[in-house]
């Protein structure tokens, strides 16, 4: 890495050590974040039928309770959206 101060190149005074440390730290962080994201996605794919069923059951409960509290019409659309997103999710995985 070349450092410049007012257009003049400064001599290398051992920046290689700092570069190695930053590369090591960023490598570890990216590996940990990548493994974590991979684990979360794998868990979501493994339990996707349960997640989809839970979403549809919540929407069905909303459809039953909605008319009582005066909130009509939103839950049917949410249920169809949950169903079709779930179908597409299962087809793609």
XYZ file of N, CA and C in Angstrom:
279
model
N 0.843 -1.163 0.000
C 0.000 0.000 0.000
C 0.898 1.238 0.000
N 0.592 2.156 -0.874
C 1.370 3.386 -0.970
C 0.586 4.498 -0.288
N 1.193 5.133 0.689
C 0.584 6.270 1.370
C 1.151 7.550 0.798
N 0.285 8.519 0.543
C 0.731 9.805 0.013
C 0.282 10.910 0.953
N 1.192 11.861 1.167
C 0.907 13.029 1.982
C 1.287 14.237 1.152
N 0.302 15.041 0.781
C 0.507 16.191 -0.097
C 1.165 15.789 -1.412
N 0.775 14.647 -1.938
C 1.280 14.199 -3.221
C 2.620 13.496 -3.167
N 3.263 13.426 -2.015
C 4.564 12.788 -1.884
C 4.356 11.400 -1.293
N 4.937 10.388 -1.936
C 4.808 9.017 -1.453
C 5.654 8.843 -0.200
N 5.031 8.320 0.852
C 5.748 8.048 2.093
C 6.396 6.666 1.991
N 7.521 6.484 2.643
C 8.168 5.171 2.600
C 7.360 4.140 3.378
N 7.485 2.890 2.970
C 6.802 1.799 3.658
C 7.522 1.527 4.974
N 6.789 1.662 6.078
C 7.414 1.484 7.392
C 6.823 0.283 8.116
N 6.594 -0.782 7.391
C 6.074 -1.993 8.032
C 4.573 -2.101 7.999
N 3.930 -1.509 7.019
C 2.474 -1.602 6.902
C 2.012 -3.002 6.560
N 2.941 -3.872 6.168
C 2.575 -5.231 5.829
C 1.964 -5.975 7.000
N 2.444 -5.710 8.192
C 1.911 -6.364 9.389
C 0.469 -5.939 9.607
N 0.205 -4.649 9.464
C -1.157 -4.144 9.636
C -2.062 -4.728 8.564
N -1.580 -4.805 7.336
C -2.380 -5.388 6.262
C -2.696 -6.847 6.536
N -1.729 -7.595 7.042
C -1.966 -9.004 7.355
C -2.994 -9.166 8.466
N -2.912 -8.303 9.480
C -3.869 -8.373 10.590
C -5.276 -8.055 10.093
N -5.412 -6.994 9.292
C -6.750 -6.630 8.802
C -7.306 -7.698 7.871
N -6.468 -8.290 7.042
C -6.940 -9.356 6.161
C -7.382 -10.572 6.972
N -6.655 -10.884 8.023
C -7.023 -12.024 8.872
C -8.348 -11.763 9.581
N -8.499 -10.569 10.151
C -9.724 -10.238 10.886
C -10.917 -10.217 9.941
N -10.775 -9.573 8.787
C -11.905 -9.530 7.853
C -12.237 -10.915 7.314
N -11.225 -11.757 7.141
C -11.476 -13.126 6.706
C -12.258 -13.911 7.734
N -11.890 -13.764 9.003
C -12.592 -14.473 10.077
C -14.032 -13.976 10.193
N -14.212 -12.648 10.166
C -15.555 -12.076 10.301
C -16.439 -12.514 9.142
N -15.921 -12.459 7.923
C -16.743 -12.849 6.780
C -17.069 -14.335 6.826
N -16.147 -15.165 7.288
C -16.416 -16.592 7.401
C -17.484 -16.867 8.453
N -17.398 -16.178 9.595
C -18.392 -16.379 10.664
C -19.773 -15.914 10.204
N -19.836 -14.738 9.580
C -21.126 -14.236 9.106
C -21.694 -15.134 8.010
N -20.837 -15.612 7.118
C -21.295 -16.509 6.067
C -21.817 -17.819 6.619
N -21.103 -18.390 7.598
C -21.555 -19.643 8.213
C -22.863 -19.444 8.971
N -22.994 -18.302 9.640
C -24.228 -18.011 10.381
C -25.405 -17.873 9.421
N -25.216 -17.121 8.348
C -26.286 -16.946 7.367
C -26.645 -18.283 6.723
N -25.632 -19.093 6.417
C -25.893 -20.400 5.827
C -26.683 -21.286 6.797
N -26.355 -21.238 8.071
C -27.070 -22.015 9.076
C -28.512 -21.580 9.229
N -28.742 -20.271 9.224
C -30.109 -19.756 9.355
C -30.949 -20.162 8.146
N -30.381 -20.026 6.959
C -31.117 -20.393 5.748
C -31.391 -21.889 5.715
N -30.420 -22.701 6.123
C -30.633 -24.147 6.159
C -31.728 -24.518 7.150
N -31.747 -23.858 8.305
C -32.789 -24.133 9.304
C -34.164 -23.712 8.790
N -34.236 -22.555 8.131
C -35.513 -22.108 7.579
C -36.008 -23.059 6.499
N -35.098 -23.558 5.662
C -35.505 -24.519 4.635
C -35.928 -25.844 5.245
N -35.266 -26.259 6.314
C -35.622 -27.526 6.959
C -36.990 -27.448 7.628
N -37.322 -26.302 8.197
C -38.590 -26.142 8.910
C -39.609 -25.328 8.126
N -39.440 -25.209 6.820
C -40.354 -24.381 6.035
C -41.801 -24.881 6.050
N -42.071 -26.188 6.042
C -43.493 -26.579 6.133
C -44.157 -26.094 7.417
N -43.419 -26.169 8.523
C -43.984 -25.707 9.795
C -44.164 -24.191 9.799
N -43.202 -23.466 9.218
C -43.295 -22.002 9.167
C -44.489 -21.587 8.314
N -44.670 -22.237 7.161
C -45.786 -21.905 6.268
C -47.116 -22.241 6.939
N -47.196 -23.403 7.566
C -48.429 -23.801 8.251
C -48.758 -22.836 9.380
N -47.750 -22.424 10.137
C -47.970 -21.462 11.215
C -48.519 -20.144 10.663
N -47.962 -19.685 9.546
C -48.453 -18.445 8.935
C -49.895 -18.556 8.485
N -50.258 -19.690 7.894
C -51.636 -19.873 7.434
C -52.593 -19.981 8.618
N -52.177 -20.653 9.688
C -53.031 -20.770 10.877
C -53.247 -19.398 11.516
N -52.194 -18.582 11.585
C -52.337 -17.221 12.134
C -53.311 -16.405 11.285
N -53.206 -16.522 9.960
C -54.133 -15.801 9.087
C -55.564 -16.304 9.258
N -55.730 -17.624 9.435
C -57.071 -18.167 9.659
C -57.653 -17.650 10.973
N -56.829 -17.577 12.008
C -57.295 -17.002 13.272
C -57.675 -15.535 13.091
N -56.883 -14.828 12.313
C -57.219 -13.431 12.026
C -58.524 -13.296 11.283
N -58.791 -14.255 10.367
C -60.066 -14.226 9.646
C -61.244 -14.484 10.581
N -61.036 -15.300 11.608
C -62.117 -15.596 12.555
C -62.335 -14.461 13.550
N -61.242 -13.837 13.986
C -61.352 -12.789 15.002
C -61.609 -11.428 14.370
N -61.201 -11.239 13.114
C -61.338 -9.947 12.454
C -62.735 -9.376 12.449
N -63.763 -10.136 12.081
C -65.121 -9.572 12.082
C -65.609 -9.171 13.474
N -65.094 -9.825 14.502
C -65.528 -9.498 15.860
C -65.023 -8.110 16.263
N -63.798 -7.793 15.880
C -63.214 -6.504 16.255
C -63.390 -5.447 15.177
N -64.040 -5.802 14.068
C -64.349 -4.828 13.033
C -63.255 -4.637 11.997
N -62.343 -5.582 11.857
C -61.245 -5.488 10.889
C -61.487 -6.541 9.811
N -62.192 -6.165 8.756
C -62.589 -7.127 7.733
C -61.709 -7.025 6.491
N -61.524 -8.153 5.821
C -60.946 -8.137 4.490
C -59.456 -8.290 4.361
N -58.676 -8.002 5.368
C -57.227 -8.038 5.224
C -56.669 -9.452 5.343
N -57.302 -10.289 6.136
C -56.706 -11.583 6.466
C -56.805 -12.587 5.339
N -57.815 -12.495 4.498
C -57.931 -13.428 3.373
C -56.789 -13.196 2.391
N -56.505 -11.961 2.099
C -55.385 -11.644 1.202
C -54.051 -12.061 1.792
N -53.886 -11.842 3.083
C -52.653 -12.261 3.752
C -52.489 -13.773 3.711
N -53.611 -14.499 3.858
C -53.527 -15.951 3.832
C -53.155 -16.445 2.437
N -53.753 -15.885 1.401
C -53.400 -16.297 0.048
C -51.951 -15.953 -0.271
N -51.492 -14.800 0.182
C -50.089 -14.421 -0.029
C -49.159 -15.392 0.691
N -49.481 -15.727 1.934
C -48.666 -16.683 2.690
C -48.656 -18.041 2.004
N -49.812 -18.473 1.527
C -49.905 -19.765 0.866
C -49.049 -19.807 -0.395
N -49.181 -18.799 -1.256
C -48.442 -18.838 -2.527
C -46.956 -18.597 -2.340
N -46.577 -17.758 -1.391
C -45.149 -17.609 -1.082
C -44.604 -18.927 -0.560
N -45.378 -19.623 0.261
C -44.961 -20.925 0.770
C -44.831 -21.960 -0.328
N -45.776 -21.954 -1.272
C -45.698 -22.904 -2.390
C -44.452 -22.647 -3.223
N -44.206 -21.399 -3.546
C -43.024 -21.059 -4.351
C -41.750 -21.380 -3.590
N -41.731 -21.108 -2.290
C -40.569 -21.409 -1.460
C -40.260 -22.897 -1.482
N -41.289 -23.731 -1.335
C -41.082 -25.175 -1.323
C -40.673 -25.703 -2.695
N -41.191 -25.119 -3.749
C -40.805 -25.564 -5.095
C -39.354 -25.224 -5.379
N -38.903 -24.066 -4.931
C -37.530 -23.635 -5.215
C -36.493 -24.303 -4.341
N -36.889 -24.856 -3.201
C -35.888 -25.483 -2.331
C -35.970 -26.936 -2.411
